CSV table of C-alpha atoms and ligand atoms in Angstrom, one decimal:
chain,number,residue,atom,x,y,z
A,1120,MET,CA,7.7,-30.2,22.1
A,1121,ASN,CA,6.0,-29.6,24.9
A,1122,GLU,CA,3.7,-27.5,22.5
A,1123,LEU,CA,3.1,-30.7,20.3
A,1124,VAL,CA,1.7,-32.4,23.2
A,1125,TRP,CA,-0.8,-29.5,23.8
A,1126,VAL,CA,-1.9,-29.3,20.0
A,1127,GLY,CA,-2.6,-33.0,20.6
A,1128,LEU,CA,-4.3,-32.7,24.0
A,1129,ALA,CA,-6.3,-29.7,22.5
A,1130,GLY,CA,-7.3,-32.2,19.4
A,1131,LEU,CA,-7.9,-35.1,21.5
A,1132,LEU,CA,-10.3,-33.0,23.6
A,1133,THR,CA,-12.6,-31.7,20.6
A,1134,ALA,CA,-12.5,-35.3,19.3
A,1135,LEU,CA,-14.1,-36.5,22.8
A,1136,ALA,CA,-16.4,-33.5,22.9
A,1137,THR,CA,-18.3,-35.3,20.0
A,1138,GLY,CA,-19.5,-38.1,22.6
A,1139,LEU,CA,-21.3,-36.0,24.5
A,1140,GLY,CA,-23.9,-35.4,21.9
A,1141,ALA,CA,-25.0,-39.2,22.5
A,1142,LEU,CA,-25.7,-37.9,26.2
A,1143,PRO,CA,-29.0,-36.8,26.0
A,1144,PHE,CA,-30.2,-40.0,24.3
A,1145,ALA,CA,-29.7,-41.9,27.6
A,1146,PHE,CA,-33.1,-40.2,28.5
A,1147,VAL,CA,-35.1,-40.2,25.4
A,1148,ARG,CA,-35.5,-42.2,22.7
A,1149,ARG,CA,-35.4,-39.6,20.1
A,1150,ILE,CA,-34.8,-35.9,19.7
A,1151,GLY,CA,-37.5,-34.0,17.4
A,1152,ALA,CA,-36.7,-32.2,14.2
A,1153,ARG,CA,-36.9,-28.6,15.6
A,1154,GLY,CA,-34.1,-29.8,18.1
A,1155,ILE,CA,-32.1,-31.0,15.6
A,1156,GLY,CA,-32.5,-28.1,13.5
A,1157,LEU,CA,-31.2,-25.9,16.7
A,1158,ALA,CA,-28.3,-28.1,17.1
A,1159,HIS,CA,-27.3,-27.6,13.5
A,1160,ALA,CA,-27.9,-23.8,14.2
A,1161,LEU,CA,-25.8,-23.7,17.0
A,1162,ALA,CA,-23.0,-25.6,15.5
A,1163,ALA,CA,-23.0,-23.3,12.4
A,1164,GLY,CA,-23.0,-20.1,14.7
A,1165,LEU,CA,-19.8,-21.1,16.8
A,1166,MET,CA,-18.2,-22.7,13.7
A,1167,LEU,CA,-19.0,-18.9,12.4
A,1168,GLY,CA,-17.4,-17.6,15.4
A,1169,ALA,CA,-14.8,-19.9,14.9
A,1170,SER,CA,-14.1,-18.7,11.3
A,1171,PHE,CA,-14.1,-15.3,11.9
A,1172,GLY,CA,-11.5,-15.4,14.5
A,1173,LEU,CA,-9.3,-17.5,12.3
A,1174,LEU,CA,-9.8,-15.4,9.1
A,1175,ALA,CA,-9.2,-12.4,11.2
A,1176,GLU,CA,-5.9,-13.2,12.5
A,1177,GLY,CA,-5.2,-14.3,9.3
A,1178,SER,CA,-5.8,-11.2,7.7
A,1179,ALA,CA,-3.8,-10.0,9.7
A,1180,HIS,CA,-0.4,-11.9,8.6
A,1181,GLY,CA,-1.7,-11.1,5.0
A,1182,LEU,CA,-4.8,-10.5,3.4
A,1183,VAL,CA,-4.1,-11.7,0.3
A,1184,GLN,CA,-2.7,-15.1,1.3
A,1185,THR,CA,-5.9,-15.2,3.7
A,1186,VAL,CA,-7.9,-15.1,0.8
A,1187,VAL,CA,-6.7,-17.5,-1.3
A,1188,GLY,CA,-6.4,-19.9,1.4
A,1189,GLY,CA,-9.8,-19.7,1.8
A,1190,ALA,CA,-10.4,-20.5,-1.4
A,1191,ILE,CA,-8.6,-23.5,-1.5
A,1192,GLY,CA,-10.3,-24.6,1.5
A,1193,ALA,CA,-13.8,-24.0,0.5
A,1194,ALA,CA,-12.3,-26.3,-3.2
A,1195,ALA,CA,-11.3,-28.9,-0.6
A,1196,ILE,CA,-14.7,-29.2,0.9
A,1197,VAL,CA,-16.5,-29.2,-2.4
A,1198,LEU,CA,-13.9,-32.0,-3.8
A,1199,SER,CA,-14.5,-34.0,-0.6
A,1200,HIS,CA,-18.2,-34.1,-1.1
A,1201,ARG,CA,-17.7,-35.0,-4.9
A,1202,LEU,CA,-15.4,-38.1,-3.6
A,1203,LEU,CA,-18.0,-39.1,-0.9
A,1204,GLY,CA,-20.7,-39.4,-2.8
A,1205,GLU,CA,-23.0,-42.1,-2.0
A,1206,HIS,CA,-21.0,-45.1,-0.3
A,1207,GLY,CA,-21.2,-47.5,2.8
A,1208,HIS,CA,-23.4,-50.3,3.7
A,1209,GLY,CA,-24.2,-52.2,6.9
A,1210,PHE,CA,-22.7,-50.3,9.5
A,1211,ALA,CA,-22.5,-50.3,13.1
A,1212,GLY,CA,-25.4,-53.1,13.6
A,1213,LEU,CA,-27.5,-51.4,11.6
A,1214,GLN,CA,-28.5,-52.7,7.9
A,1215,GLY,CA,-30.1,-51.4,4.6
A,1216,GLU,CA,-30.9,-48.1,3.8
A,1217,HIS,CA,-31.0,-47.3,7.6
A,1218,GLY,CA,-26.9,-48.1,7.8
A,1219,ARG,CA,-26.4,-46.5,4.7
A,1220,ARG,CA,-27.7,-43.3,5.9
A,1221,ALA,CA,-25.8,-43.2,9.2
A,1222,ALA,CA,-22.7,-44.1,7.5
A,1223,LEU,CA,-23.3,-41.6,4.6
A,1224,LEU,CA,-23.5,-39.0,8.0
A,1225,VAL,CA,-20.6,-40.3,9.9
A,1226,LEU,CA,-18.6,-40.3,6.5
A,1227,VAL,CA,-19.3,-36.3,5.8
A,1228,MET,CA,-19.1,-35.7,9.1
A,1229,THR,CA,-15.2,-37.3,9.2
A,1230,ALA,CA,-14.5,-35.2,6.2
A,1231,HIS,CA,-16.1,-32.3,7.9
A,1232,SER,CA,-13.6,-32.7,10.9
A,1233,PHE,CA,-10.3,-32.4,8.5
A,1234,ALA,CA,-10.6,-28.7,8.3
A,1235,GLU,CA,-11.4,-28.5,11.7
A,1236,GLY,CA,-8.2,-30.5,12.8
A,1237,VAL,CA,-6.5,-27.8,10.8
A,1238,ALA,CA,-7.8,-24.9,12.3
A,1239,VAL,CA,-6.8,-26.7,15.6
A,1240,GLY,CA,-3.0,-27.0,14.7
A,1241,VAL,CA,-2.9,-23.5,12.8
A,1242,ALA,CA,-4.6,-21.8,15.7
A,1243,PHE,CA,-1.4,-22.9,17.7
A,1244,GLY,CA,0.8,-21.2,15.5
A,1245,GLY,CA,-1.1,-17.8,15.2
A,1246,GLY,CA,-0.8,-17.4,19.2
A,1247,GLN,CA,-2.1,-18.7,22.2
A,1248,LYS,CA,-5.2,-16.8,22.4
A,1249,LEU,CA,-6.2,-17.9,19.3
A,1250,ALA,CA,-5.8,-21.3,20.2
A,1251,VAL,CA,-8.0,-21.1,22.9
A,1252,MET,CA,-10.9,-20.0,21.5
A,1253,ILE,CA,-10.5,-22.2,18.6
A,1254,THR,CA,-10.2,-25.5,20.9
A,1255,LEU,CA,-12.8,-24.0,22.6
A,1256,ALA,CA,-15.4,-23.4,19.6
A,1257,ILE,CA,-14.8,-26.6,18.1
A,1258,ALA,CA,-15.0,-28.9,21.2
A,1259,VAL,CA,-18.3,-26.7,22.2
A,1260,HIS,CA,-20.0,-27.1,18.5
A,1261,ASN,CA,-18.8,-30.8,18.2
A,1262,VAL,CA,-21.4,-31.3,20.8
A,1263,PRO,CA,-24.7,-30.2,19.1
A,1264,GLU,CA,-22.6,-32.3,15.8
A,1265,GLY,CA,-22.3,-35.7,18.2
A,1266,LEU,CA,-26.1,-35.0,18.5
A,1267,ALA,CA,-26.6,-35.2,15.1
A,1268,ILE,CA,-25.5,-38.4,14.3
A,1269,SER,CA,-26.6,-40.1,17.5
A,1270,ALA,CA,-30.2,-38.5,16.4
A,1271,VAL,CA,-29.6,-40.9,13.1
A,1272,MET,CA,-28.4,-43.7,14.8
A,1273,ARG,CA,-30.5,-44.1,17.9
A,1274,PRO,CA,-33.7,-44.4,16.8
A,1275,ARG,CA,-32.2,-47.1,14.2
A,1276,GLY,CA,-31.3,-49.1,16.9
A,1277,ALA,CA,-28.0,-48.1,17.7
A,1278,SER,CA,-26.7,-48.9,21.3
A,1279,LEU,CA,-26.0,-45.8,23.5
A,1280,ALA,CA,-22.0,-46.5,23.3
A,1281,ALA,CA,-22.3,-47.1,19.9
A,1282,CYS,CA,-23.8,-43.5,19.2
A,1283,ALA,CA,-21.1,-42.1,21.4
A,1284,GLY,CA,-18.3,-44.0,20.0
A,1285,TRP,CA,-19.1,-43.4,16.3
A,1286,SER,CA,-19.6,-39.3,17.2
A,1287,VAL,CA,-15.8,-39.3,18.5
A,1288,VAL,CA,-14.9,-41.4,15.4
A,1289,SER,CA,-16.2,-38.7,13.3
A,1290,SER,CA,-14.1,-36.3,15.3
A,1291,LEU,CA,-11.0,-38.1,15.2
A,1292,PRO,CA,-9.5,-36.6,12.2
A,1293,GLN,CA,-9.2,-33.4,14.7
A,1294,PRO,CA,-6.3,-34.8,16.5
A,1295,VAL,CA,-4.8,-36.5,13.4
A,1296,LEU,CA,-4.5,-33.5,11.3
A,1297,ALA,CA,-4.1,-30.6,14.4
A,1298,LEU,CA,-0.3,-31.9,14.8
A,1299,PRO,CA,1.0,-31.6,11.3
A,1300,ALA,CA,-0.8,-28.1,10.7
A,1301,PHE,CA,0.8,-27.0,13.8
A,1302,VAL,CA,4.3,-28.3,12.8
A,1303,ALA,CA,3.9,-26.9,9.1
A,1304,VAL,CA,2.7,-23.6,10.2
A,1305,GLU,CA,5.7,-23.1,12.9
A,1306,GLN,CA,8.1,-24.6,10.4
A,1307,ALA,CA,7.6,-22.3,7.5
A,1308,ARG,CA,6.0,-19.4,9.1
A,1309,ALA,CA,4.7,-18.1,5.7
A,1310,LEU,CA,2.4,-20.7,5.4
A,1311,LEU,CA,0.3,-19.1,8.5
A,1312,PRO,CA,-1.8,-17.0,6.8
A,1313,TYR,CA,-2.8,-19.8,3.8
A,1314,GLY,CA,-3.4,-22.2,6.8
A,1315,LEU,CA,-5.9,-19.7,8.7
A,1316,GLY,CA,-7.4,-18.8,5.7
A,1317,PHE,CA,-7.7,-22.3,4.8
A,1318,ALA,CA,-9.3,-23.1,7.7
A,1319,GLY,CA,-11.6,-20.5,7.9
A,1320,GLY,CA,-12.6,-20.9,4.5
A,1321,ALA,CA,-13.5,-24.2,4.4
A,1322,MET,CA,-15.5,-24.0,7.6
A,1323,VAL,CA,-17.5,-21.2,5.9
A,1324,TYR,CA,-18.4,-23.5,3.2
A,1325,MET,CA,-19.4,-26.0,5.2
A,1326,VAL,CA,-21.5,-23.8,7.3
A,1327,LEU,CA,-23.4,-22.7,3.9
A,1328,PHE,CA,-23.4,-26.2,2.4
A,1329,GLU,CA,-23.9,-28.6,5.4
A,1330,LEU,CA,-25.4,-26.8,8.8
A,1331,LEU,CA,-27.7,-23.7,7.5
A,1332,PRO,CA,-29.4,-25.7,4.9
A,1333,GLU,CA,-30.4,-28.4,7.7
A,1334,ALA,CA,-31.2,-25.5,10.3
A,1335,TYR,CA,-33.2,-24.0,7.7
A,1336,GLU,CA,-35.3,-26.8,7.0
A,1337,THR,CA,-37.0,-27.1,10.3
A,1338,LEU,CA,-36.1,-23.7,11.9
A,1339,ALA,CA,-37.8,-20.1,10.6
A,1340,PRO,CA,-35.1,-18.0,9.4
A,1341,ARG,CA,-35.7,-15.6,12.6
A,1342,ARG,CA,-34.4,-18.3,14.8
A,1343,VAL,CA,-31.6,-19.1,13.1
A,1344,GLY,CA,-30.8,-15.5,13.0
A,1345,ALA,CA,-31.1,-15.8,16.6
A,1346,VAL,CA,-29.0,-18.8,17.3
A,1347,ILE,CA,-26.1,-17.4,15.1
A,1348,SER,CA,-26.3,-14.4,16.0
A,1349,ALA,CA,-26.3,-14.7,19.9
A,1350,SER,CA,-23.6,-17.8,19.2
A,1351,LEU,CA,-21.2,-15.6,16.9
A,1352,GLY,CA,-21.7,-12.6,19.1
A,1353,ALA,CA,-20.7,-14.9,22.3
A,1354,MET,CA,-17.3,-16.1,20.3
A,1355,ILE,CA,-16.6,-13.1,19.2
A,1356,LEU,CA,-16.6,-11.4,23.1
A,1357,LEU,CA,-14.5,-14.4,24.1
A,1358,GLN,CA,-11.8,-13.8,21.9
A,1359,HIS,CA,-12.0,-10.5,22.4
A,1360,TYR,CA,-11.3,-10.8,26.5
A,1361,LEU,CA,-9.7,-13.9,26.7
B,1040,MET,CA,-7.8,11.8,-4.0
B,1041,VAL,CA,-10.8,13.4,-5.9
B,1042,GLY,CA,-12.8,15.4,-4.2
B,1043,VAL,CA,-11.3,15.2,-0.7
B,1044,GLU,CA,-12.3,19.1,-0.2
B,1045,GLN,CA,-16.1,18.1,-0.6
B,1046,PRO,CA,-16.0,14.2,1.0
B,1047,VAL,CA,-19.4,14.4,2.0
B,1048,SER,CA,-20.5,15.7,-1.8
B,1049,VAL,CA,-18.4,12.7,-3.2
B,1050,VAL,CA,-20.3,10.3,-0.7
B,1051,LEU,CA,-23.9,11.5,-1.7
B,1052,ALA,CA,-23.0,11.0,-5.3
B,1053,VAL,CA,-21.7,7.6,-4.9
B,1054,THR,CA,-24.7,6.5,-2.7
B,1055,VAL,CA,-27.0,8.0,-4.8
B,1056,LEU,CA,-25.5,6.1,-7.7
B,1057,ALA,CA,-25.5,2.6,-5.8
B,1058,ALA,CA,-29.1,3.4,-5.1
B,1059,GLY,CA,-29.8,4.4,-8.6
B,1060,ALA,CA,-28.3,1.5,-10.0
B,1061,ALA,CA,-31.2,-0.5,-8.6
B,1062,ALA,CA,-33.2,0.8,-11.4
B,1063,LEU,CA,-31.2,-1.8,-13.6
B,1064,ALA,CA,-33.7,-4.3,-11.4
B,1065,ALA,CA,-36.5,-3.3,-13.3
B,1066,LEU,CA,-35.2,-3.9,-17.0
B,1067,PRO,CA,-36.6,-7.5,-17.4
B,1068,ALA,CA,-40.1,-6.5,-16.4
B,1069,ALA,CA,-40.4,-3.7,-18.7
B,1070,PHE,CA,-39.6,-6.4,-21.5
B,1071,GLY,CA,-42.5,-8.3,-20.0
B,1072,ARG,CA,-39.4,-11.1,-18.9
B,1073,ARG,CA,-40.3,-13.2,-15.7
B,1074,VAL,CA,-36.9,-13.7,-13.9
B,1075,PRO,CA,-36.5,-17.5,-13.4
B,1076,ALA,CA,-36.4,-18.5,-9.4
B,1077,LEU,CA,-32.4,-19.8,-10.2
B,1078,ALA,CA,-31.4,-16.4,-11.2
B,1079,LEU,CA,-33.5,-14.6,-8.4
B,1080,GLY,CA,-31.8,-17.0,-5.9
B,1081,LEU,CA,-28.5,-16.8,-7.3
B,1082,GLY,CA,-28.9,-13.3,-7.3
B,1083,TYR,CA,-29.7,-13.3,-3.6
B,1084,ALA,CA,-27.0,-15.6,-3.1
B,1085,LEU,CA,-24.2,-13.0,-4.6
B,1086,SER,CA,-26.1,-10.4,-2.3
B,1087,THR,CA,-25.6,-12.5,0.7
B,1088,GLY,CA,-21.7,-12.8,0.0
B,1089,LEU,CA,-21.5,-9.2,-0.1
B,1090,MET,CA,-23.4,-8.4,2.7
B,1091,LEU,CA,-21.1,-10.9,4.7
B,1092,GLY,CA,-17.9,-9.9,3.5
B,1093,LEU,CA,-18.7,-6.3,4.4
B,1094,GLY,CA,-20.1,-7.4,7.9
B,1095,PHE,CA,-17.0,-9.3,8.5
B,1096,LEU,CA,-14.8,-6.2,7.4
B,1097,LEU,CA,-16.9,-4.1,9.8
B,1098,MET,CA,-16.7,-6.2,12.9
B,1099,GLN,CA,-12.7,-6.6,12.3
B,1100,ARG,CA,-12.3,-2.8,12.6
B,1101,ALA,CA,-14.8,-2.0,15.2
B,1102,LEU,CA,-12.8,-4.3,17.3
B,1103,GLU,CA,-9.8,-2.8,16.5
B,1104,ARG,CA,-10.8,0.5,17.0
B,1105,THR,CA,-13.2,-0.2,20.5
B,1106,GLY,CA,-13.8,-2.2,23.3
B,1107,GLY,CA,-15.3,-5.4,21.9
B,1108,LEU,CA,-18.4,-5.3,24.5
B,1109,LEU,CA,-19.7,-1.9,22.8
B,1110,ALA,CA,-19.2,-3.4,19.3
B,1111,VAL,CA,-21.0,-6.9,19.8
B,1112,ALA,CA,-23.7,-5.3,22.4
B,1113,ALA,CA,-23.9,-3.0,19.3
B,1114,ALA,CA,-24.2,-5.8,16.7
B,1115,LEU,CA,-26.8,-7.7,19.0
B,1116,PHE,CA,-28.9,-4.6,19.2
B,1117,ALA,CA,-29.0,-4.6,15.5
B,1118,ALA,CA,-30.2,-7.9,15.1
B,1119,LEU,CA,-33.0,-7.1,17.8
B,1120,TYR,CA,-34.2,-4.1,15.8
B,1121,THR,CA,-34.3,-6.0,12.6
B,1122,ALA,CA,-35.8,-8.7,14.3
B,1123,TRP,CA,-38.6,-6.2,15.9
B,1124,THR,CA,-39.2,-4.5,12.5
B,1125,HIS,CA,-39.7,-8.1,10.8
B,1126,ARG,CA,-42.7,-8.4,13.2
B,1127,TYR,CA,-44.3,-5.5,11.2
B,1128,THR,CA,-43.3,-6.0,7.8
B,1129,GLY,CA,-43.8,-10.1,7.2
B,1130,GLY,CA,-40.1,-10.1,6.9
B,1131,ASP,CA,-38.8,-13.5,6.5
B,1132,ALA,CA,-42.2,-15.1,6.0
B,1133,LEU,CA,-42.7,-13.4,2.4
B,1134,ASP,CA,-41.5,-15.3,-0.6
B,1135,PRO,CA,-40.3,-13.1,-3.3
B,1136,LEU,CA,-39.6,-16.3,-5.2
B,1137,GLU,CA,-43.2,-16.7,-5.6
B,1138,PRO,CA,-44.7,-13.2,-6.6
B,1139,GLU,CA,-48.0,-14.0,-7.8
B,1140,ALA,CA,-48.5,-15.9,-4.1
B,1141,ILE,CA,-48.0,-12.4,-2.5
B,1142,SER,CA,-51.1,-10.2,-2.0
B,1143,ALA,CA,-51.3,-6.4,-2.5
B,1144,ILE,CA,-50.8,-5.4,1.2
B,1145,GLU,CA,-48.1,-8.0,1.6
B,1146,GLY,CA,-46.3,-6.2,-1.6
B,1147,TYR,CA,-46.8,-2.7,0.4
B,1148,ARG,CA,-45.2,-4.9,3.3
B,1149,LEU,CA,-42.3,-5.9,1.0
B,1150,MET,CA,-41.5,-2.7,0.0
B,1151,ILE,CA,-41.2,-1.2,3.8
B,1152,ALA,CA,-39.2,-4.2,4.4
B,1153,HIS,CA,-36.8,-3.7,2.0
B,1154,GLY,CA,-36.6,0.0,2.7
B,1155,LEU,CA,-35.6,-0.8,6.3
B,1156,HIS,CA,-33.0,-3.4,4.6
B,1157,ALA,CA,-31.4,-0.5,2.8
B,1158,ALA,CA,-31.4,1.9,5.4
B,1159,SER,CA,-29.6,-0.5,7.6
B,1160,GLU,CA,-27.0,-1.2,4.7
B,1161,GLY,CA,-26.5,2.8,4.4
B,1162,VAL,CA,-25.5,3.2,7.8
B,1163,ALA,CA,-22.9,0.0,7.4
B,1164,LEU,CA,-22.1,2.1,3.9
B,1165,GLY,CA,-21.8,5.5,5.8
B,1166,ALA,CA,-19.6,4.1,8.6
B,1167,ALA,CA,-17.5,1.9,6.2
B,1168,MET,CA,-17.1,5.6,4.3
B,1169,ALA,CA,-16.0,7.1,7.6
B,1170,LEU,CA,-13.6,4.9,8.4
B,1171,ASP,CA,-12.0,4.9,5.2
B,1172,LEU,CA,-13.5,6.8,2.0
B,1173,GLN,CA,-11.2,5.3,-0.7
B,1174,LEU,CA,-12.5,1.6,0.5
B,1175,GLY,CA,-15.8,2.7,1.3
B,1176,ILE,CA,-16.2,4.0,-2.4
B,1177,ALA,CA,-15.2,0.7,-3.5
B,1178,LEU,CA,-17.7,-0.9,-1.4
B,1179,ALA,CA,-20.6,1.6,-2.4
B,1180,LEU,CA,-20.0,-0.5,-5.9
B,1181,ALA,CA,-20.5,-3.8,-4.3
B,1182,MET,CA,-23.5,-2.1,-2.7
B,1183,ALA,CA,-24.8,-1.2,-6.1
B,1184,VAL,CA,-24.7,-4.5,-7.6
B,1185,GLN,CA,-26.5,-6.1,-4.4
B,1186,ASN,CA,-29.2,-3.5,-4.8
B,1187,VAL,CA,-29.7,-4.8,-8.4
B,1188,CYS,CA,-29.8,-8.3,-7.0
B,1189,GLU,CA,-32.3,-7.7,-4.3
B,1190,GLY,CA,-33.9,-5.1,-6.5
B,1191,LEU,CA,-34.8,-8.2,-9.1
B,1192,GLY,CA,-36.7,-9.6,-6.6
B,1193,LEU,CA,-38.8,-6.9,-5.3
B,1194,ALA,CA,-39.3,-6.0,-9.1
B,1195,SER,CA,-40.8,-9.2,-9.8
B,1196,VAL,CA,-43.1,-8.9,-7.1
B,1197,LEU,CA,-44.2,-5.9,-8.2
B,1198,ALA,CA,-44.6,-6.8,-12.1
B,1199,ALA,CA,-46.9,-9.6,-10.6
B,1200,ARG,CA,-48.9,-7.0,-9.3
B,1201,GLY,CA,-49.4,-5.4,-12.5
B,1202,VAL,CA,-47.2,-2.5,-11.9
B,1203,ARG,CA,-45.3,-1.5,-15.2
B,1204,GLY,CA,-42.1,-0.7,-16.8
B,1205,LEU,CA,-40.7,2.7,-15.2
B,1206,ASP,CA,-42.9,2.3,-12.3
B,1207,VAL,CA,-41.1,-0.6,-11.3
B,1208,ALA,CA,-38.1,1.4,-11.6
B,1209,ILE,CA,-39.1,4.4,-9.6
B,1210,LEU,CA,-40.2,2.2,-6.9
B,1211,VAL,CA,-37.5,-0.1,-6.9
B,1212,VAL,CA,-35.1,3.0,-6.5
B,1213,PHE,CA,-37.4,5.0,-4.0
B,1214,SER,CA,-37.3,1.7,-1.9
B,1215,ASP,CA,-33.3,2.1,-1.6
B,1216,ALA,CA,-33.2,6.0,-1.1
B,1217,PRO,CA,-32.9,5.5,2.9
B,1218,GLN,CA,-29.3,3.7,2.0
B,1219,ALA,CA,-28.0,6.9,0.4
B,1220,LEU,CA,-29.6,9.1,3.3
B,1221,LEU,CA,-28.5,7.1,5.9
B,1222,ALA,CA,-25.0,6.6,4.2
B,1223,VAL,CA,-24.3,10.2,4.0
B,1224,ALA,CA,-26.5,11.2,7.3
B,1225,VAL,CA,-23.7,8.5,9.3
B,1226,PHE,CA,-20.8,10.0,7.2
B,1227,ALA,CA,-21.6,13.2,8.0
B,1228,VAL,CA,-22.3,12.7,11.6
B,1229,LEU,CA,-19.6,10.2,12.5
B,1230,PRO,CA,-16.7,12.6,12.7
B,1231,GLU,CA,-18.4,14.9,15.2
B,1232,TRP,CA,-18.8,12.3,17.6
B,1233,PRO,CA,-15.4,9.8,17.3
B,1234,GLY,CA,-16.7,7.8,20.0
B,1235,ALA,CA,-19.3,5.9,18.4
B,1236,LEU,CA,-17.7,4.5,15.7
B,1237,GLY,CA,-17.2,1.3,17.2
B,1238,GLY,CA,-21.2,0.8,17.8
B,1239,VAL,CA,-21.7,2.1,14.5
B,1240,LEU,CA,-19.3,-0.3,12.7
B,1241,GLY,CA,-21.0,-3.1,15.2
B,1242,PHE,CA,-24.6,-1.7,14.4
B,1243,GLY,CA,-23.8,-2.4,10.9
B,1244,ALA,CA,-22.4,-5.5,11.1
B,1245,GLY,CA,-25.0,-7.1,13.3
B,1246,ALA,CA,-28.0,-5.7,10.8
B,1247,LEU,CA,-26.1,-7.5,7.6
B,1248,LEU,CA,-25.5,-10.5,9.4
B,1249,PHE,CA,-29.3,-10.5,10.6
B,1250,LEU,CA,-30.5,-9.6,7.1
B,1251,THR,CA,-28.7,-12.2,5.4
B,1252,LEU,CA,-29.6,-14.7,7.8
B,1253,THR,CA,-33.2,-14.1,7.9
B,1254,GLU,CA,-34.1,-12.4,4.1
B,1255,THR,CA,-31.2,-13.0,1.6
B,1256,LEU,CA,-30.0,-16.4,2.1
B,1257,PRO,CA,-33.0,-18.4,2.9
B,1258,ALA,CA,-34.3,-16.9,-0.6
B,1259,ALA,CA,-30.8,-18.0,-2.2
B,1260,TYR,CA,-31.4,-21.2,-1.2
B,1261,ARG,CA,-34.9,-21.9,-2.1
B,1262,GLY,CA,-34.1,-20.8,-5.8
B,1263,GLY,CA,-30.6,-21.8,-6.0
B,1264,GLY,CA,-30.4,-25.0,-4.1
B,1265,ARG,CA,-27.3,-25.2,-1.7
B,1266,ALA,CA,-24.6,-25.9,-3.6
B,1267,ALA,CA,-24.7,-22.9,-5.9
B,1268,THR,CA,-25.6,-20.6,-2.9
B,1269,ALA,CA,-22.4,-21.9,-0.7
B,1270,ALA,CA,-20.0,-21.6,-3.8
B,1271,VAL,CA,-21.5,-18.2,-4.9
B,1272,VAL,CA,-22.0,-16.6,-1.0
B,1273,SER,CA,-18.3,-17.7,-0.4
B,1274,ALA,CA,-16.9,-16.2,-3.6
B,1275,ALA,CA,-18.6,-13.2,-3.1
B,1276,ALA,CA,-17.4,-13.0,0.2
B,1277,GLY,CA,-14.1,-13.4,-0.2
B,1278,ALA,CA,-14.2,-11.1,-3.0
B,1279,LEU,CA,-15.3,-8.3,-1.3
B,1280,ILE,CA,-12.6,-9.1,1.7
B,1281,LEU,CA,-10.4,-8.8,-1.1
B,1282,LEU,CA,-11.3,-5.3,-2.0
B,1283,GLN,CA,-9.0,-3.8,0.7
B,1284,ALA,CA,-6.1,-5.2,-0.6
B,1285,VAL,CA,-6.6,-4.2,-4.4
B,1286,VAL,CA,-7.6,-0.2,-2.7
B,1287,HIS,CA,-4.6,0.2,-0.7
C,2847,ZN,ZN1,-18.3,-28.9,12.6
C,2848,ZN,ZN1,-29.1,-6.2,1.1
């Protein structure tokens, strides 16, 4: 019971961290394309670090189950992109093309958060070390993702509060999904490697499909490589010495 | 298993075969065919997935065996070393998907970059073999596949510069030779110096990650598009990680 509260708090913390991404816009009206590229690369590196932890822990519980879970996770993201297609009109006081673009981004980011919620939940099933590492990784990487959302909304006239609010909303699936994911792997331990694999596979796929192409659009490959190597290395060290 | 009494010669044979497989990449050029950018891109995606899967495996083993600090420091050193070599070879600035746009001097630089890329892969492969010979031999197979994929890019640049048939094959295999040499050297030396294993594994993992991020992955996105690239990379990485379960 007590642990459930921790899982919920961890999910809430990661969601709230997304709102911090709006903070820079209290000082500046817009952030350059390279800044956004950098934010995507940083988010990608932290997500890869979290995936490394999830997949390594999963393969310790069952290699084949982890890979099967990973394939299901990646397939779930492919499916969610299919289903999302292009929807949404007038959004957060923004009309027409502007509103549609912002709505689509928040929608994509919300779908993106589902797997991260599962990650937080199953990480708690995998032990305290993994739980702290994954919660931290996802909370920190949510900041640049909130920045990306705000960067689309703010120059189009959304208020600072709307930017922060919608950023948090995009991450609400994290607390919502973390709890059932945790309960599932606690009740049926055999599910743990599948769950860890699912979260890891889904996140790797999202990095490859969403974040990295955005990063390469505005940053030279060597910069993307440097940001990802450094953030991934930091995550691995954090997990190893926690 | 076979040849355990002569493990170094087994490693030599397997890695030479893996490097030699790159000769297959010369086939389209030999028949005067131009490999479409989509196929090249998907080849780079396949290569990326195999390299990332191997990198994951090496880093995982490195953390199990040694202090995390040594492994991560070695990985970051590998990234710095690779970035430094890119300054001289042009590395990520050259696009093998547009072979006609590459000048003769850039072609040479691309070959050197390819050779250095293969050398780092050789270190990774040798370390994997020292760790677990059976698994290492299976990994050499994956390495052969990615040598063909990456060889296609180099071969199309050479063909666009007017190099013909057999010469293309020889040059592509030649630039993969450092892979076999370093794999054998690392495999032979590591048992004498077991304390270095974690560092060498970390170096291999870091080099593989940085090479994919700066060379093969951008080429994969350009040629294959983001959806196909994401699918092929994750499937290939998953398959490579599964190799462990198949081998043992
Ligand atoms: Zn994310
Ligand atoms: Zn390669």
